[in-house]
Short mmCIF file of C-alpha atoms and ligand atoms in Angstrom, two decimals:
data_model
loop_
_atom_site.label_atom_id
_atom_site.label_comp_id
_atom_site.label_asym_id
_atom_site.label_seq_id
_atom_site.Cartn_x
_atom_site.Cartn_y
_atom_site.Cartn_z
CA UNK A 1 -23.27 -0.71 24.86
CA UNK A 2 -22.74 1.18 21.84
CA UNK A 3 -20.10 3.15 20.99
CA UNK A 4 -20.70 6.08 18.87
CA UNK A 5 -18.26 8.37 18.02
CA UNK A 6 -19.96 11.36 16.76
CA UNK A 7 -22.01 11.66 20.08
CA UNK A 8 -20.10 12.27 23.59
CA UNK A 9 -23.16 11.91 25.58
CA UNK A 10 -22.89 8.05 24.61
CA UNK A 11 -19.78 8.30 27.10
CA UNK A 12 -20.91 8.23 31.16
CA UNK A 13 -18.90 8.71 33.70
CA UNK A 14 -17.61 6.82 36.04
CA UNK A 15 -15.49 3.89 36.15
CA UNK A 16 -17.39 1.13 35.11
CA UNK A 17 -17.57 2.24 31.98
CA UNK A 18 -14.53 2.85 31.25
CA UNK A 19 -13.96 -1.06 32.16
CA UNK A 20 -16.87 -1.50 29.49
CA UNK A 21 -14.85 0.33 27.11
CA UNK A 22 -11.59 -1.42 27.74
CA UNK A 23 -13.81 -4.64 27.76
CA UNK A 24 -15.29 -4.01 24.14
CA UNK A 25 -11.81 -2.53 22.96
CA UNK A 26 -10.49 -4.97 20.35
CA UNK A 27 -6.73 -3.65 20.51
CA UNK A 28 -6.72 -4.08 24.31
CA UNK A 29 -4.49 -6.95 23.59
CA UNK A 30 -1.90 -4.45 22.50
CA UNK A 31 -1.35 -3.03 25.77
CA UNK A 32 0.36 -5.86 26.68
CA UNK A 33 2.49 -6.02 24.56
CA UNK A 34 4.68 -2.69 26.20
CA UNK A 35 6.36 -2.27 29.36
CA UNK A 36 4.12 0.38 31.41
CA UNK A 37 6.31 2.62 33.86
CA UNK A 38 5.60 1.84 37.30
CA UNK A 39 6.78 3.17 40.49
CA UNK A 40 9.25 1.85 43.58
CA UNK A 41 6.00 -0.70 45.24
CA UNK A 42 5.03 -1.34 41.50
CA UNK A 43 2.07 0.59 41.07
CA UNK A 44 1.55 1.67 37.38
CA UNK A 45 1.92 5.13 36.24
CA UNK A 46 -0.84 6.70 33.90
CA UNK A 47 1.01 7.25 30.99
CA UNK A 48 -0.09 9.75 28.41
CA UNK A 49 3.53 10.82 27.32
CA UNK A 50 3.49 9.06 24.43
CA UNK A 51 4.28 12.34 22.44
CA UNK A 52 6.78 12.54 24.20
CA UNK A 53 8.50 9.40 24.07
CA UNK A 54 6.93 5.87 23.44
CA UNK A 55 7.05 3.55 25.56
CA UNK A 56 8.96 0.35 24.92
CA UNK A 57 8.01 -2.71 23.14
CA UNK A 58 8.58 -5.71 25.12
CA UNK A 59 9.55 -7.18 21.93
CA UNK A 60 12.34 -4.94 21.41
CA UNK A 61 14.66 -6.84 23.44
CA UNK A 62 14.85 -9.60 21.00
CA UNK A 63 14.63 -7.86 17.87
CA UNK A 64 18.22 -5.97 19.46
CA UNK A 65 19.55 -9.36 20.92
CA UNK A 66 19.25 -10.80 17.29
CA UNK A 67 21.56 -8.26 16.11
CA UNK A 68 24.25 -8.39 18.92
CA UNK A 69 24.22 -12.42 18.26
CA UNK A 70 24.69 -11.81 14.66
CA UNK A 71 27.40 -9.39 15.01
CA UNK A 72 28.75 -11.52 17.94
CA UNK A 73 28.79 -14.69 15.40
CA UNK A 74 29.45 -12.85 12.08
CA UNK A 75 31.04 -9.69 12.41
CA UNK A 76 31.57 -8.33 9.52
CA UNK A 77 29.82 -11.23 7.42
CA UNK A 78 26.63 -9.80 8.97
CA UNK A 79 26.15 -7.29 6.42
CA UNK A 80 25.07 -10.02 4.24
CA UNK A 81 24.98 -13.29 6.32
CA UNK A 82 22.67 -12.14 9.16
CA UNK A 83 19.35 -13.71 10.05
CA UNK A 84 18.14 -9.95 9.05
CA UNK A 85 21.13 -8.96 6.63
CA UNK A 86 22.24 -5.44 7.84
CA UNK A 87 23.36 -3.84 4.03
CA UNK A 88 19.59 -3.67 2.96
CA UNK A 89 18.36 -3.42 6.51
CA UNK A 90 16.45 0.17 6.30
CA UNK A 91 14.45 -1.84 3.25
CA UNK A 92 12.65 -4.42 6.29
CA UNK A 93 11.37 -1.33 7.41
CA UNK A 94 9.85 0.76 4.53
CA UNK A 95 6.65 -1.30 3.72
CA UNK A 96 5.25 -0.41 7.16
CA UNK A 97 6.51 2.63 7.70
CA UNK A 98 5.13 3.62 3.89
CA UNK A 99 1.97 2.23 5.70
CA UNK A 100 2.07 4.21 8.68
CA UNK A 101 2.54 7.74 6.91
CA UNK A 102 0.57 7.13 3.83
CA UNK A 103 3.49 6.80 1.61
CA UNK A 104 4.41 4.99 -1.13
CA UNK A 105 7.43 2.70 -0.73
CA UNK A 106 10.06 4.81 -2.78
CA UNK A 107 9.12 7.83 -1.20
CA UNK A 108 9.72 6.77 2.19
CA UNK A 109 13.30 6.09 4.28
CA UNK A 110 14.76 5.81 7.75
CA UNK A 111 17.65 8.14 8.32
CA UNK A 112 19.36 10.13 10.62
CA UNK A 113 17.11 11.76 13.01
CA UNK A 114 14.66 14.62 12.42
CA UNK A 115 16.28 17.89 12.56
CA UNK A 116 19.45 16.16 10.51
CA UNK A 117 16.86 15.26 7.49
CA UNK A 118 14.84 18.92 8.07
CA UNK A 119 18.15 20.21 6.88
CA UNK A 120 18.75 18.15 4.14
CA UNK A 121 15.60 18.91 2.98
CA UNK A 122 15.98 22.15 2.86
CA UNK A 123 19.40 21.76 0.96
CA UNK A 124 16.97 20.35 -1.31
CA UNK A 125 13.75 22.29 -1.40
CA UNK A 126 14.93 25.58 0.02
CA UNK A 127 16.45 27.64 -3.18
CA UNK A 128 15.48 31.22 -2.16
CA UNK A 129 15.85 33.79 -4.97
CA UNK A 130 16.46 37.51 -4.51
CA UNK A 131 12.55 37.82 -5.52
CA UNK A 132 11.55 33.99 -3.55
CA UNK A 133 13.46 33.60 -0.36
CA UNK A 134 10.71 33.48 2.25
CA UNK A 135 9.90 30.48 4.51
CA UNK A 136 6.47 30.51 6.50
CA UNK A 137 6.55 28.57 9.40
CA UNK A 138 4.12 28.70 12.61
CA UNK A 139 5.18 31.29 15.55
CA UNK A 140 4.99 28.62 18.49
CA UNK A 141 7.01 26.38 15.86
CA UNK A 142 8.92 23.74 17.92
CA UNK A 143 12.22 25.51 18.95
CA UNK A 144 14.62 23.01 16.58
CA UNK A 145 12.51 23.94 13.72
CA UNK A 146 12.83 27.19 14.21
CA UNK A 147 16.46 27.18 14.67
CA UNK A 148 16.79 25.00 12.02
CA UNK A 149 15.13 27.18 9.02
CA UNK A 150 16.70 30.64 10.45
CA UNK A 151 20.07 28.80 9.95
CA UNK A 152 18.62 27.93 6.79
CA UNK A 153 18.02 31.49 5.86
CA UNK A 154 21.13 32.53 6.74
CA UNK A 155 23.51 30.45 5.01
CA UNK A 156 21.98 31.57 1.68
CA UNK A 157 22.95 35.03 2.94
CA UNK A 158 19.53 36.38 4.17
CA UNK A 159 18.22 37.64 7.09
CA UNK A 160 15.28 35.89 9.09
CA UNK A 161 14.08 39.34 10.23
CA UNK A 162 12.98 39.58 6.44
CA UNK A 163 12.29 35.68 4.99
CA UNK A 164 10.69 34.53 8.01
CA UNK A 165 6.82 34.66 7.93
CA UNK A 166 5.34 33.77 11.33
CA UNK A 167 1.76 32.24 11.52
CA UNK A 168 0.13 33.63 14.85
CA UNK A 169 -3.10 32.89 16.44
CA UNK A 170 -5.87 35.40 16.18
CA UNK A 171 -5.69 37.99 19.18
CA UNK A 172 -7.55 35.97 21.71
CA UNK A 173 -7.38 32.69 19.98
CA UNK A 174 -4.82 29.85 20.23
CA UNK A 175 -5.16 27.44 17.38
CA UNK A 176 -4.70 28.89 13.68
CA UNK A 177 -7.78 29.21 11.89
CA UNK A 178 -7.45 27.06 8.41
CA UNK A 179 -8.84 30.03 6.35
CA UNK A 180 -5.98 32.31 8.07
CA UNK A 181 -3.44 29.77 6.96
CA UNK A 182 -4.26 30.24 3.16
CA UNK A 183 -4.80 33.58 3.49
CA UNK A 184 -0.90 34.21 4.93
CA UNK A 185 0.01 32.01 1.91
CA UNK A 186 -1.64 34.32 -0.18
CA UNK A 187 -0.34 37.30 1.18
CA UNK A 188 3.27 36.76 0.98
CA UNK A 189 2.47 35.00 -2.85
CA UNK A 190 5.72 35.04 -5.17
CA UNK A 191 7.95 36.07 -2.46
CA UNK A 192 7.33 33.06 -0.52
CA UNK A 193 9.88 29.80 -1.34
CA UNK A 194 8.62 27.31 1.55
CA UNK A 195 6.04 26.57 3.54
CA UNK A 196 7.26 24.64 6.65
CA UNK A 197 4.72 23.50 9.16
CA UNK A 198 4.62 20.82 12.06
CA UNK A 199 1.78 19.03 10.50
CA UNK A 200 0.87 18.54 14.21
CA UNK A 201 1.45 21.48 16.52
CA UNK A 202 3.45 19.92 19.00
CA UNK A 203 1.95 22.87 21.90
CA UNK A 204 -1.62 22.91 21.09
CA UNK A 205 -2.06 19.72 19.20
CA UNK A 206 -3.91 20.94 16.21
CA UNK A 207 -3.65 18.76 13.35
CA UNK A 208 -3.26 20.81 9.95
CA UNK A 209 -4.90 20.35 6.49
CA UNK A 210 -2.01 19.01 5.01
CA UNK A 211 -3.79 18.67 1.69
CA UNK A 212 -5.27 22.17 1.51
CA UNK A 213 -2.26 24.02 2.31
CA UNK A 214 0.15 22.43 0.01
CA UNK A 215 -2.38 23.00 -3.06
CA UNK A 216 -2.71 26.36 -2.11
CA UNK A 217 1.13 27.06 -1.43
CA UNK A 218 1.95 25.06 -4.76
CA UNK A 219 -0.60 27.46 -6.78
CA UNK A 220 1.72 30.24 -6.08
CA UNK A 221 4.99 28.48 -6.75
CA UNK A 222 6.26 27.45 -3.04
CA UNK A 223 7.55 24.24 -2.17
CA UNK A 224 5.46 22.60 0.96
CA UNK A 225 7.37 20.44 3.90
CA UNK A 226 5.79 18.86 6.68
CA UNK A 227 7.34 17.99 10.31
CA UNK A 228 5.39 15.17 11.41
CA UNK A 229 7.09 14.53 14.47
CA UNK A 230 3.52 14.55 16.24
CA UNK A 231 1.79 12.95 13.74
CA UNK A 232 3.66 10.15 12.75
CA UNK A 233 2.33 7.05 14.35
CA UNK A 234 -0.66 9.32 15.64
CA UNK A 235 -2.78 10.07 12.76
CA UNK A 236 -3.33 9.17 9.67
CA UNK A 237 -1.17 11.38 7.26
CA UNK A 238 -1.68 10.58 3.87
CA UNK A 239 1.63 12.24 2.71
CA UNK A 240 1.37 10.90 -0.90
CA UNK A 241 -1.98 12.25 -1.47
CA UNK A 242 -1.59 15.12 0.04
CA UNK A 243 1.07 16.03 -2.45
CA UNK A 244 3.64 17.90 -0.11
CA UNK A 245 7.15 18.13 -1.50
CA UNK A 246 8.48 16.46 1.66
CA UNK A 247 8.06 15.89 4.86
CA UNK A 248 10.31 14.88 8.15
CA UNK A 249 9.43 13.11 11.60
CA UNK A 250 10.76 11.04 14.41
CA UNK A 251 10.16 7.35 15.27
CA UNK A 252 10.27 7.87 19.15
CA UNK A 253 6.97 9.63 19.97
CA UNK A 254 4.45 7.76 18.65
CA UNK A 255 6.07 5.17 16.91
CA UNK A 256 8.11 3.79 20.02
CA UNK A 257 11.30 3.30 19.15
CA UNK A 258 13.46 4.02 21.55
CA UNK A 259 15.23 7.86 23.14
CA UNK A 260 17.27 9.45 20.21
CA UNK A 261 16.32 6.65 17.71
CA UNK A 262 16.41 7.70 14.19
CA UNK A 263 14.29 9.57 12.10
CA UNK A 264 11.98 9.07 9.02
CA UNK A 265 12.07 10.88 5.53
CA UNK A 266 9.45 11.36 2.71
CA UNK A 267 10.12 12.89 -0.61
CA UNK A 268 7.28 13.03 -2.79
CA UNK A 269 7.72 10.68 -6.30
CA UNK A 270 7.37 13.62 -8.44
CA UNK A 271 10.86 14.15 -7.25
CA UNK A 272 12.11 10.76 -7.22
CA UNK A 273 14.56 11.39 -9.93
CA UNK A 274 15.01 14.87 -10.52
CA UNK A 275 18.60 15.68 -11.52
CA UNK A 276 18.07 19.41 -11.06
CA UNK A 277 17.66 19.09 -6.98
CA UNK A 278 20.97 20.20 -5.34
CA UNK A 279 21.19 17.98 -2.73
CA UNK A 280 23.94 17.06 -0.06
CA UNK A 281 25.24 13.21 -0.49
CA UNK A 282 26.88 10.42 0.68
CA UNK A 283 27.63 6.40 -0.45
CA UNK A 284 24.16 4.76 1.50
CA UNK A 285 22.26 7.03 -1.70
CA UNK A 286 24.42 5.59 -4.16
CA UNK A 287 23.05 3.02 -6.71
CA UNK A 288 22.93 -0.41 -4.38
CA UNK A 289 24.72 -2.33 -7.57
CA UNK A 290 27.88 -0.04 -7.59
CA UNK A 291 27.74 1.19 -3.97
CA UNK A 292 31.39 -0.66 -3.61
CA UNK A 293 32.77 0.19 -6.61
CA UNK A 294 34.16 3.46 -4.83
CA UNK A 295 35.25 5.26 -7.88
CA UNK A 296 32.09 5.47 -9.58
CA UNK A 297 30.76 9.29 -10.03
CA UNK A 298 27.91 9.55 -7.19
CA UNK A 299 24.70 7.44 -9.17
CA UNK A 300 21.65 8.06 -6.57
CA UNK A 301 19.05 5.82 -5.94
CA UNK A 302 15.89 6.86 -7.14
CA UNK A 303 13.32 7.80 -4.71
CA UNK A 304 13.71 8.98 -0.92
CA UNK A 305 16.96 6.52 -0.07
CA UNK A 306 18.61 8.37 -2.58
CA UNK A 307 18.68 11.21 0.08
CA UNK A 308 21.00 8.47 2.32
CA UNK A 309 24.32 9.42 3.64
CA UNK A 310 25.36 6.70 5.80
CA UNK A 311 25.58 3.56 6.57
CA UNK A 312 22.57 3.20 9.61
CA UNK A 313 22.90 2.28 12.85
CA UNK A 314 21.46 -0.82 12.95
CA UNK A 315 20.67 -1.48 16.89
CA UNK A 316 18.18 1.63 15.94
CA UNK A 317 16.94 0.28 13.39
CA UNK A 318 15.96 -3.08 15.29
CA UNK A 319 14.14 -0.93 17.80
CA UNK A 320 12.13 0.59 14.60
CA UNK A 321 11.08 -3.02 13.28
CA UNK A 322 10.35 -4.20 16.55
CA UNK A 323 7.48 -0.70 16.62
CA UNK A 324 6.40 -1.34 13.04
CA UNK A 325 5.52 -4.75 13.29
CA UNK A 326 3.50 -4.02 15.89
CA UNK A 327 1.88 -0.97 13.76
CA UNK A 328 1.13 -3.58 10.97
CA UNK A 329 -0.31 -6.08 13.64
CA UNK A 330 -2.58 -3.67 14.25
CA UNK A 331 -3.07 -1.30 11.59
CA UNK A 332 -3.76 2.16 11.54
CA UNK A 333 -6.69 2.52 10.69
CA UNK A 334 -7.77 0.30 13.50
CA UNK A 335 -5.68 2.65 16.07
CA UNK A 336 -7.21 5.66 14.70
CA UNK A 337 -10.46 4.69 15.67
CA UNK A 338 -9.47 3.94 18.97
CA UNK A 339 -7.70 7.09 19.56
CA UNK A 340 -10.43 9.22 18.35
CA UNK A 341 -12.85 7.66 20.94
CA UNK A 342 -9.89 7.68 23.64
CA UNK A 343 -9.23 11.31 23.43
CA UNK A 344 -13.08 11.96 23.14
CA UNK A 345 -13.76 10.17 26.33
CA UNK A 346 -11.03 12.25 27.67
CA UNK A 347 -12.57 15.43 26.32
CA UNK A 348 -15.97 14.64 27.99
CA UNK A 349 -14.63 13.60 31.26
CA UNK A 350 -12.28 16.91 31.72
CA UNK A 351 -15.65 18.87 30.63
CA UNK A 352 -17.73 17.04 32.94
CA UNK A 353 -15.62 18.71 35.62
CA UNK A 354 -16.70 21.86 35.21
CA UNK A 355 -13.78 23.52 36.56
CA UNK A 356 -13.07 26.81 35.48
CA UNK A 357 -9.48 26.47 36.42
CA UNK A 358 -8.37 24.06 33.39
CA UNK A 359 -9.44 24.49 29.66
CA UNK A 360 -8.82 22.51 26.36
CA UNK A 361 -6.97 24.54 23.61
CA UNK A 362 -6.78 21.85 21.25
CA UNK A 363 -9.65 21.75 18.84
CA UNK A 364 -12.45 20.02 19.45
CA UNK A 365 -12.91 18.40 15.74
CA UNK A 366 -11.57 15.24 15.47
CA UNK A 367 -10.68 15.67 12.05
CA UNK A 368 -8.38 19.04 13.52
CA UNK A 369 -6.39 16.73 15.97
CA UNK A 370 -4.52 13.55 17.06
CA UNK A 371 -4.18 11.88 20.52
CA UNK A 372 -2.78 14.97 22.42
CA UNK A 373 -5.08 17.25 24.20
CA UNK A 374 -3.16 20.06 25.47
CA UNK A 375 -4.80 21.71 29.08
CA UNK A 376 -4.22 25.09 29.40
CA UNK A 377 -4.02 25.96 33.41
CA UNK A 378 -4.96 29.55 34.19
CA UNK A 379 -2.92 31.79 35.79
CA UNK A 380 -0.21 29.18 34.96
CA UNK A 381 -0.06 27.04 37.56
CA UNK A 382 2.50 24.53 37.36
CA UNK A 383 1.85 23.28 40.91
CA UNK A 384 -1.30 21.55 39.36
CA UNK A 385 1.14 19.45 37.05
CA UNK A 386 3.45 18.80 40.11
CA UNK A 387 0.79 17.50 42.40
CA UNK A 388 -0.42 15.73 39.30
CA UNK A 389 2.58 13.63 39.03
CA UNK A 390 2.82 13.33 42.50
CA UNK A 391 -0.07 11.53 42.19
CA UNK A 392 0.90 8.68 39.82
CA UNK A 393 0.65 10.42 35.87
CA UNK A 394 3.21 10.93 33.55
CA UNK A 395 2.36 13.87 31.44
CA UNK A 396 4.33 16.89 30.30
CA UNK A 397 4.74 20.96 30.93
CA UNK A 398 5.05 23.43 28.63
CA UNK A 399 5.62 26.90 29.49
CA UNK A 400 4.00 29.03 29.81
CA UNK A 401 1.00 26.98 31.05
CA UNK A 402 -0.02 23.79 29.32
CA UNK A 403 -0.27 20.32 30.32
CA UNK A 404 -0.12 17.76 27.47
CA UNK A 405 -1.00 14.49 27.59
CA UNK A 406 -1.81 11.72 24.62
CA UNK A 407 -3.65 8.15 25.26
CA UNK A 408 -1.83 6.44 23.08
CA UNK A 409 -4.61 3.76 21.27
CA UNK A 410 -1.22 0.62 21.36
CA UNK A 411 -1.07 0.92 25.04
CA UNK A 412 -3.48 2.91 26.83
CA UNK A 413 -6.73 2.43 28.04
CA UNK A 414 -10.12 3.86 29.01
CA UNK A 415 -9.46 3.11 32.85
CA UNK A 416 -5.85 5.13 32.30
CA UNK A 417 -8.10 8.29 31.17
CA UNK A 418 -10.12 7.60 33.84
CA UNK A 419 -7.75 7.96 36.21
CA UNK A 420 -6.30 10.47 34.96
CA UNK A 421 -8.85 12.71 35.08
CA UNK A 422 -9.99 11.90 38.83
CA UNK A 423 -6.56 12.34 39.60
CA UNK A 424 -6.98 15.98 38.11
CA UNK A 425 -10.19 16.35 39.98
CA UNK A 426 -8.78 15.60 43.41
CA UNK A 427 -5.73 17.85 42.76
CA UNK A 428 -7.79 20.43 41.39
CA UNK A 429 -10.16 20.74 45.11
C1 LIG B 501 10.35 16.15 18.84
C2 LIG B 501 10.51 17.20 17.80
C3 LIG B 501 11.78 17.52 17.28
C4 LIG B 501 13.03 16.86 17.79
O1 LIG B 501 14.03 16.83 16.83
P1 LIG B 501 15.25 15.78 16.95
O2 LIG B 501 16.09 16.15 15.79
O3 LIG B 501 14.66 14.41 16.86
O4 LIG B 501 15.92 15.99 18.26
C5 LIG B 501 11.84 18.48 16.28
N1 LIG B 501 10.72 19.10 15.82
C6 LIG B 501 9.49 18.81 16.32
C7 LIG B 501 8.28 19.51 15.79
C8 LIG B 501 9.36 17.87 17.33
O5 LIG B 501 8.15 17.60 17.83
#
């Protein structure tokens, strides 16, 4: 049985093919490598939360019990002396998470968690002028964002109800048209400072032209940001290529890592060692050959981990290593591939329903999205989602009316989507 992508009426229903699929899938192995959720007689949840929160590495246990040992036998000495010495810790990391994101090494770093680095960022790349002071951001942005760049506004003394560009839908529509995107950059032209999108729409789960838009805001002088925190781990990003200024996201969606785990940083290497960027600092960016001097007038690394304030929390940072080695196991391009078949299979199964209660507003290019598929429910009926999980899958509400839910290519399978959607079917009679 062949399994071509660009044609959903290669999928059939019913199960046995998905058992075909999972069969012929060569990351099945991978799935066994997580804990799955179950329930109280052991039964295992569908889960399609992963943009949510990942689930957890079986492997993480050790990578965190390797740590406590160290620290238990060390203390202090660890820094240097343990098996995985904490002082250049964040480094064990980079390679794959470079990998992951599309980075190159120096642009990439794990710090703080997202909304902490979206700040700094700013501090950075946000230097409104009395003539430049706008930031365009989407109107369904994710709440933190949103909070996050009005405060942004504010504190250089200007008022969101004027430097605040929204990007809305079409009347009728619910995804941004690309062409609309460039146009709004071309409307608000010199007056416009940053462009700040989720690269992923965390609502709808449209995946944005990274590449396009950050040409097109750099041709009229804006700085371009990205907040990956649903596409990081999900699809491929290419951040260096794409040439934004900088982007944000956070390593417990996709990448598995753990509730609250830290967050990951890219600054482009045009701006690796630009002494002109204000920025806000601390010793972990200081040159790693003087760190301890103390006195020495603040020397920053060159590249992203010159953005470092502290000294990480390393327990985090095991969890993180534990996820990326299992990214590099299997590669991303391999789990691309797999989720863009997944979330097909899903698409064909939820439109071989034919139910006139339930529609997809995600788009239907793979090329315009990642793993999630968002379901909007008309008339907004959470009860669906209720009965839903009742039934045995973890997914996730958003008012006003969407379901969301990801097959994650590490640790689902065809037989989860499967069930998932004749669990929808039933609860939908
Ligand atoms: C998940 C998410 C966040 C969460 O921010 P934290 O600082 O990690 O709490 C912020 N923005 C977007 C777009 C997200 O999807």
């Amino acid at each position: 049985m062949s399994i071509n992508l660009s044609t959903e009426s290669k999928f059939k229903e019913g199960l046995a093919f998905a058992q075909q699929m999972d069969l012929e899938d060569p990351l099945a192995r991978f799935r066994s490598y997580f804990h799955i959720p179950t329930d109280e007689d052991g039964n295992e949840f569908v889960y399609l939360c992963g943009n949510s929160l990942g689930l957890q590495p079986k492997s993480t246990k050790n990578y965190l019990e390797q740590e406590l040992k160290d620290w238990g036998n060390l203390g202090v000495e660890g820094h240097f002396h343990a098996k995985n010495p904490w002082m250049p810790y964040h480094e064990f990391l980079t390679q794959a998470m470079a990998d992951v994101v599309g980075a190159k090494p120096n642009e990439v770093v794990i710090m703080n968690t997202l909304s902490v680095n979206l700040h700094l960022m700013m501090v950075s790349f946000y230097r409104p002028t009395s003539t430049r002071n706008k930031i365009m951001i989407e109107y369904d942005a994710f709440p933190s964002d949103r909070y996050a760049v009005e405060s942004q506004i504010r504190f250089h003394g200007f008022d969101p109800k004027d430097c605040l560009v929204e990007l809305k839908a079409r009347e009728g529509e619910v995804t941004l048209r690309d062409e609309d995107i460039l146009a709004t950059i071309d409307d608000h032209g010199e007056s416009l400072a940053l462009v700040m999108l989720g690269n992923t729409n965390y609502y709808t789960g449209q995946f944005f032209n990274m590449k396009s838009i950050t040409t097109k805001g750099h041709s009229l002088g804006a700085v371009v940001g990205f907040d990956c925190a649903h596409g990081a781990g999900n699809a491929p990003l290419e951040l260096h290529d794409s040439g934004a200024d900088f982007a944000v996201w956070c390593t417990y969606k996709y990448i598995n890592s753990g509730p609250g785990s830290l967050g990951g940083c890219f600054v482009h290497e045009r701006h690796a060692s630009d002494p002109n960027l204000p920025r806000f600092t601390g010793w972990w960016g200081h040159n790693k050959e003087t760190r301890f001097g103390m006195r020495d007038p603040f020397d920053p690394i060159q590249g992203a981990e010159g953005w470092q304030l502290s000294n990480p929390p390393i327990l985090s940072m095991a969890a993180i290593k534990a996820s990326l080695d299992i990214f590099a196991e299997a590669g991303m391009k391999n789990l691309r591939s797999k989720a863009i078949k997944l979330t097909a299979y899903m698409e064909f199964l939820i439109h071989q329903l034919g139910n006139e209660m339930i529609a997809i507003i995600t788009p239907a290019e793979p090329e315009r999205r990642g793993s999630q598929l968002s379901i909007q429910v008309k008339n907004a009926d959470q009860l669906l989602f209720d009965k839903i999980t009742k039934a045995g899958v973890i997914a996730d509400w958003r008012e006003p009316d969407v379901i969301r839910v990801s097959a994650v290519p590490l640790y689902n399978s065809f037989s989860d989507v499967y069930r998932f959607v004749e669990i929808l079917k039933e609860q939908l009679s």
